[in-house]
mmCIF file of C-alpha atoms in Angstrom:
data_model
loop_
_atom_site.group_PDB
_atom_site.id
_atom_site.type_symbol
_atom_site.label_atom_id
_atom_site.label_comp_id
_atom_site.label_asym_id
_atom_site.label_seq_id
_atom_site.Cartn_x
_atom_site.Cartn_y
_atom_site.Cartn_z
ATOM 1 C CA MET A 1 0.178 17.855 9.579
ATOM 2 C CA ASP A 2 2.322 18.626 12.821
ATOM 3 C CA ILE A 3 5.209 16.986 14.146
ATOM 4 C CA ARG A 4 2.799 15.490 16.607
ATOM 5 C CA GLU A 5 0.034 14.028 14.603
ATOM 6 C CA MET A 6 2.888 13.088 12.235
ATOM 7 C CA ARG A 7 4.298 11.025 14.584
ATOM 8 C CA THR A 8 1.247 9.682 16.021
ATOM 9 C CA ARG A 9 -0.185 8.339 12.778
ATOM 10 C CA LEU A 10 2.905 6.339 12.573
ATOM 11 C CA GLY A 11 2.391 4.709 16.119
ATOM 12 C CA ASP A 12 5.554 6.330 16.894
ATOM 13 C CA THR A 13 7.955 7.227 20.260
ATOM 14 C CA GLN A 14 9.457 10.463 19.848
ATOM 15 C CA SER A 15 12.795 8.457 19.961
ATOM 16 C CA GLU A 16 11.211 6.047 17.191
ATOM 17 C CA PHE A 17 10.132 9.073 15.012
ATOM 18 C CA ALA A 18 14.172 10.185 15.633
ATOM 19 C CA ALA A 19 14.780 6.650 15.071
ATOM 20 C CA ARG A 20 13.196 6.292 11.434
ATOM 21 C CA TYR A 21 13.745 9.919 10.239
ATOM 22 C CA HIS A 22 17.354 10.104 11.511
ATOM 23 C CA ILE A 23 16.316 13.643 13.387
ATOM 24 C CA PRO A 24 18.306 14.183 16.603
ATOM 25 C CA PHE A 25 15.863 13.370 19.907
ATOM 26 C CA ARG A 26 16.272 16.586 21.006
ATOM 27 C CA THR A 27 14.640 18.300 18.186
ATOM 28 C CA VAL A 28 11.728 16.343 17.701
ATOM 29 C CA GLN A 29 11.011 17.125 21.362
ATOM 30 C CA ASN A 30 11.415 20.314 21.051
ATOM 31 C CA TRP A 31 8.991 20.877 18.033
ATOM 32 C CA GLU A 32 6.221 19.093 19.515
ATOM 33 C CA THR A 33 6.870 21.251 22.794
ATOM 34 C CA GLY A 34 7.182 24.044 20.975
ATOM 35 C CA VAL A 35 10.215 25.369 21.959
ATOM 36 C CA ARG A 36 11.497 25.498 18.272
ATOM 37 C CA LYS A 37 9.298 25.263 14.818
ATOM 38 C CA PRO A 38 10.495 22.805 11.995
ATOM 39 C CA PRO A 39 11.501 25.053 9.150
ATOM 40 C CA ALA A 40 8.854 24.349 6.416
ATOM 41 C CA TYR A 41 10.512 22.625 3.944
ATOM 42 C CA MET A 42 11.403 20.023 6.841
ATOM 43 C CA LEU A 43 7.644 19.772 7.414
ATOM 44 C CA ASP A 44 6.964 19.398 3.166
ATOM 45 C CA LEU A 45 9.643 16.701 3.368
ATOM 46 C CA LEU A 46 8.465 14.880 6.245
ATOM 47 C CA GLY A 47 5.087 14.937 5.199
ATOM 48 C CA GLU A 48 6.309 13.652 1.608
ATOM 49 C CA ARG A 49 7.926 10.605 3.308
ATOM 50 C CA ILE A 50 5.115 9.681 5.337
ATOM 51 C CA ARG A 51 2.664 9.315 3.878
ATOM 52 C CA ALA A 52 4.655 7.594 1.444
ATOM 53 C CA ASP A 53 5.527 5.101 4.469
ATOM 54 C CA LEU A 54 1.659 4.783 5.177
ATOM 55 C CA ALA A 55 0.379 4.231 1.469
ATOM 56 C CA ASN A 56 2.827 1.462 1.075
ATOM 57 C CA ARG A 57 1.957 -1.020 4.000
ATOM 58 C CA ARG A 58 -1.452 -2.100 2.468
ATOM 59 C CA THR A 59 -1.227 -5.946 2.690
ATOM 60 C CA ALA A 60 -0.608 -7.661 -1.366
ATOM 61 C CA VAL A 61 -2.935 -10.219 -2.431
ATOM 62 C CA LEU A 62 -1.296 -13.377 -4.060
ATOM 63 C CA PRO A 63 -2.228 -13.976 -7.143
ATOM 64 C CA ARG A 64 -1.985 -17.372 -9.560
ATOM 65 C CA TYR A 65 -1.707 -17.750 -13.140
ATOM 66 C CA ASP A 66 -3.295 -16.028 -15.294
ATOM 67 C CA PRO A 67 -2.761 -16.939 -19.113
ATOM 68 C CA ARG A 68 -4.281 -13.381 -20.231
ATOM 69 C CA LYS A 69 -1.231 -11.765 -18.781
ATOM 70 C CA GLU A 70 2.617 -11.564 -19.534
ATOM 71 C CA ASP A 71 5.028 -14.228 -18.452
ATOM 72 C CA LEU A 72 8.048 -13.427 -16.456
ATOM 73 C CA PRO A 73 11.715 -14.999 -17.344
ATOM 74 C CA GLU A 74 11.206 -18.157 -15.139
ATOM 75 C CA ARG A 75 14.002 -18.636 -12.733
ATOM 76 C CA ARG A 76 14.789 -22.354 -13.430
ATOM 77 C CA ASP A 77 15.728 -21.219 -16.865
ATOM 78 C CA TYR A 78 19.023 -19.010 -14.989
ATOM 79 C CA VAL A 79 22.102 -19.964 -13.022
ATOM 80 C CA GLY A 80 21.954 -17.509 -9.963
ATOM 81 C CA ALA A 81 19.355 -15.149 -8.706
ATOM 82 C CA ILE A 82 20.821 -11.937 -10.167
ATOM 83 C CA SER A 83 20.778 -13.114 -13.708
ATOM 84 C CA TRP A 84 17.283 -13.919 -13.150
ATOM 85 C CA LEU A 85 16.632 -10.558 -11.627
ATOM 86 C CA LYS A 86 18.477 -8.735 -13.911
ATOM 87 C CA ALA A 87 16.361 -10.410 -16.573
ATOM 88 C CA VAL A 88 13.337 -9.826 -15.153
ATOM 89 C CA GLN A 89 13.851 -5.756 -14.468
ATOM 90 C CA GLU A 90 14.710 -5.680 -18.271
ATOM 91 C CA ARG A 91 10.823 -7.641 -19.378
ATOM 92 C CA ILE A 92 9.646 -5.372 -17.009
ATOM 93 C CA GLY A 93 10.697 -1.880 -18.441
ATOM 94 C CA ASP A 94 9.143 0.650 -15.963
ATOM 95 C CA PRO A 95 11.271 1.503 -13.128
ATOM 96 C CA PHE A 96 10.874 -1.417 -10.290
ATOM 97 C CA VAL A 97 11.921 -1.553 -6.594
ATOM 98 C CA PHE A 98 12.276 -5.200 -5.935
ATOM 99 C CA ALA A 99 11.114 -6.081 -2.588
ATOM 100 C CA LEU A 100 11.209 -8.670 0.092
ATOM 101 C CA ASP A 101 12.195 -11.922 -1.110
ATOM 102 C CA GLU A 102 13.709 -10.285 -4.025
ATOM 103 C CA ALA A 103 15.002 -7.617 -2.323
ATOM 104 C CA LEU A 104 16.988 -10.079 0.081
ATOM 105 C CA MET A 105 18.837 -11.930 -3.514
ATOM 106 C CA CYS A 106 19.685 -8.520 -4.410
ATOM 107 C CA GLN A 107 21.337 -7.890 -0.904
ATOM 108 C CA GLY A 108 23.556 -11.583 -1.145
ATOM 109 C CA SER A 109 20.800 -12.478 1.742
ATOM 110 C CA PHE A 110 19.015 -15.432 0.184
ATOM 111 C CA GLY A 111 19.056 -17.581 -2.666
ATOM 112 C CA GLY A 112 15.969 -18.239 -3.428
ATOM 113 C CA ARG A 113 13.705 -21.495 -4.909
ATOM 114 C CA SER A 114 14.239 -22.802 -8.475
ATOM 115 C CA ASP A 115 10.368 -22.741 -8.756
ATOM 116 C CA GLU A 116 10.331 -19.007 -7.839
ATOM 117 C CA PHE A 117 6.683 -16.965 -8.981
ATOM 118 C CA ILE A 118 6.328 -14.485 -6.969
ATOM 119 C CA VAL A 119 8.189 -11.249 -7.317
ATOM 120 C CA TRP A 120 7.746 -8.334 -5.090
ATOM 121 C CA GLY A 121 8.400 -4.907 -5.681
ATOM 122 C CA TYR A 122 7.623 -1.434 -5.677
ATOM 123 C CA GLY A 123 6.524 0.251 -9.263
ATOM 124 C CA SER A 124 3.832 1.486 -11.209
ATOM 125 C CA ALA A 125 0.410 -0.437 -12.263
ATOM 126 C CA ALA A 126 1.971 -1.122 -15.119
ATOM 127 C CA ALA A 127 3.882 -3.891 -13.598
ATOM 128 C CA ALA A 128 0.790 -5.498 -13.259
ATOM 129 C CA ARG A 129 -0.295 -6.772 -16.589
ATOM 130 C CA PHE A 130 2.578 -9.795 -15.464
ATOM 131 C CA ASN A 131 2.042 -12.811 -13.787
ATOM 132 C CA GLY A 132 3.877 -13.035 -10.972
ATOM 133 C CA VAL A 133 3.856 -9.508 -9.226
ATOM 134 C CA VAL A 134 2.704 -8.332 -6.587
ATOM 135 C CA LEU A 135 3.122 -4.340 -5.912
ATOM 136 C CA LEU A 136 3.311 -3.082 -2.267
ATOM 137 C CA GLY A 137 3.301 -0.073 -3.971
ATOM 138 C CA ASP A 138 3.252 2.713 -6.157
ATOM 139 C CA GLN A 139 5.999 4.877 -5.023
ATOM 140 C CA ILE A 140 8.728 4.143 -2.148
ATOM 141 C CA GLY A 141 11.237 7.027 -0.929
ATOM 142 C CA PRO A 142 14.939 7.392 -2.176
ATOM 143 C CA TYR A 143 16.101 6.712 1.159
ATOM 144 C CA ASN A 144 14.780 2.905 1.625
ATOM 145 C CA VAL A 145 16.410 2.202 -1.410
ATOM 146 C CA GLU A 146 19.608 0.946 -2.559
ATOM 147 C CA GLU A 147 21.613 0.297 -5.855
ATOM 148 C CA LYS A 148 23.602 -3.015 -6.797
ATOM 149 C CA ASN A 149 24.377 -4.319 -10.165
ATOM 150 C CA GLY A 150 22.379 -2.165 -11.752
ATOM 151 C CA LEU A 151 19.104 -3.481 -9.417
ATOM 152 C CA ARG A 152 16.890 -1.050 -7.424
ATOM 153 C CA TYR A 153 15.531 -3.154 -3.667
ATOM 154 C CA THR A 154 14.700 -1.609 -0.828
ATOM 155 C CA ASP A 155 17.637 -1.355 1.743
ATOM 156 C CA PHE A 156 17.187 -4.625 4.945
ATOM 157 C CA GLU A 157 15.492 -2.291 7.589
ATOM 158 C CA ARG A 158 12.702 -1.540 5.063
ATOM 159 C CA THR A 159 12.906 -5.299 3.770
ATOM 160 C CA LEU A 160 11.890 -6.222 6.916
ATOM 161 C CA ALA A 161 9.708 -4.215 7.921
ATOM 162 C CA ASP A 162 7.526 -5.527 4.544
ATOM 163 C CA ALA A 163 8.094 -8.889 6.026
ATOM 164 C CA LEU A 164 6.332 -8.084 9.067
ATOM 165 C CA ALA A 165 3.154 -6.264 7.361
ATOM 166 C CA ASN A 166 2.740 -8.647 5.057
ATOM 167 C CA GLU A 167 3.137 -11.960 7.494
ATOM 168 C CA ALA A 168 0.293 -13.652 6.646
ATOM 169 C CA ILE A 169 0.449 -14.112 2.940
ATOM 170 C CA LEU A 170 4.218 -14.464 2.805
ATOM 171 C CA ASP A 171 6.474 -17.427 2.870
ATOM 172 C CA MET A 172 9.170 -16.247 6.003
ATOM 173 C CA GLN A 173 11.784 -18.501 4.853
ATOM 174 C CA GLY A 174 13.987 -15.962 3.154
ATOM 175 C CA ILE A 175 13.590 -13.060 5.898
ATOM 176 C CA THR A 176 14.364 -15.891 8.471
ATOM 177 C CA GLU A 177 17.798 -17.181 6.870
ATOM 178 C CA ALA A 178 18.548 -12.577 6.638
ATOM 179 C CA LEU A 179 18.048 -12.525 9.533
ATOM 180 C CA SER A 180 19.896 -15.590 11.162
ATOM 181 C CA ARG A 181 22.889 -14.067 8.627
ATOM 182 C CA TYR A 182 22.226 -10.269 10.059
ATOM 183 C CA TYR A 183 22.402 -12.729 13.839
ATOM 184 C CA TYR A 184 25.637 -14.049 13.529
ATOM 185 C CA ARG A 185 27.536 -11.126 11.551
ATOM 186 C CA ASN A 186 26.778 -8.797 13.854
ATOM 187 C CA GLY A 187 28.347 -11.123 17.147
ATOM 188 C CA GLY A 188 25.412 -12.659 17.905
ATOM 189 C CA SER A 189 23.301 -9.011 18.235
ATOM 190 C CA PHE A 190 20.111 -7.515 16.063
ATOM 191 C CA ALA A 191 21.386 -3.948 17.186
ATOM 192 C CA GLY A 192 20.692 -1.508 14.343
ATOM 193 C CA LEU A 193 17.309 -2.497 13.288
ATOM 194 C CA PHE A 194 14.293 -0.191 13.571
ATOM 195 C CA VAL A 195 11.001 -1.996 14.002
ATOM 196 C CA VAL A 196 8.410 -0.260 14.602
ATOM 197 C CA PRO A 197 6.052 -0.201 17.750
ATOM 198 C CA GLU A 198 2.920 -2.631 15.731
ATOM 199 C CA TYR A 199 5.581 -4.855 14.950
ATOM 200 C CA GLN A 200 7.587 -4.943 17.989
ATOM 201 C CA ASP A 201 6.315 -8.609 19.360
ATOM 202 C CA ARG A 202 6.136 -10.096 16.326
ATOM 203 C CA PHE A 203 9.858 -9.381 15.340
ATOM 204 C CA ALA A 204 10.349 -10.570 18.965
ATOM 205 C CA ALA A 205 9.484 -13.829 17.828
ATOM 206 C CA LEU A 206 10.482 -14.717 14.539
ATOM 207 C CA ALA A 207 14.483 -12.853 15.671
ATOM 208 C CA GLU A 208 14.538 -16.177 18.413
ATOM 209 C CA ALA A 209 13.428 -18.454 15.088
ATOM 210 C CA ALA A 210 16.321 -16.197 13.261
ATOM 211 C CA ALA A 211 19.107 -16.851 16.291
ATOM 212 C CA ASP A 212 17.985 -20.266 16.362
ATOM 213 C CA TYR A 213 17.823 -20.868 12.393
ATOM 214 C CA TYR A 214 21.910 -22.079 12.094
ATOM 215 C CA THR A 215 21.752 -24.144 15.080
ATOM 216 C CA GLU A 216 18.912 -26.110 14.475
#
């Protein structure tokens, strides 16, 4: 794929593509118009990242309890979200990146629920042997992953993108609370967040709900 094809597959404008991958806007323009040619290693790197971004957007199906699967530690048995997530990580064992509500818990922007059953994340298919695990993908680029308290989790922008991609089956309480905190900590603004074009309209509605969340 050339740069233009990569960009159009994502549905990005040139400025959005530049912002997504931290490339100067003028550089993207020059690559697409042929003024300059991107290095081969850059094409390979972008290709890998874009394939991962496209593949990991697939919508998940919420699981029901299956007695044939292994159980994860129960949320109600732990004081605090982090202690529970550490126990979950230890039980899963394989490399695992927490996503969605669990990522928000890692970030400290959502406390979770005492009856939590679903655990969202990125990891190998082996993680699906546990009840409640919903895999959004088997890989995620390291540039979207943060680490704290021994836990790996998606950064806020990727968490937001995953929430919008899976909204049809997701309880949006966590992301609404997290967005509301972002809004008030950022001086009443959502500046700094990047949302791909396909989710712009839905984000506008979600942002409005988040801005009103703590005033209602």
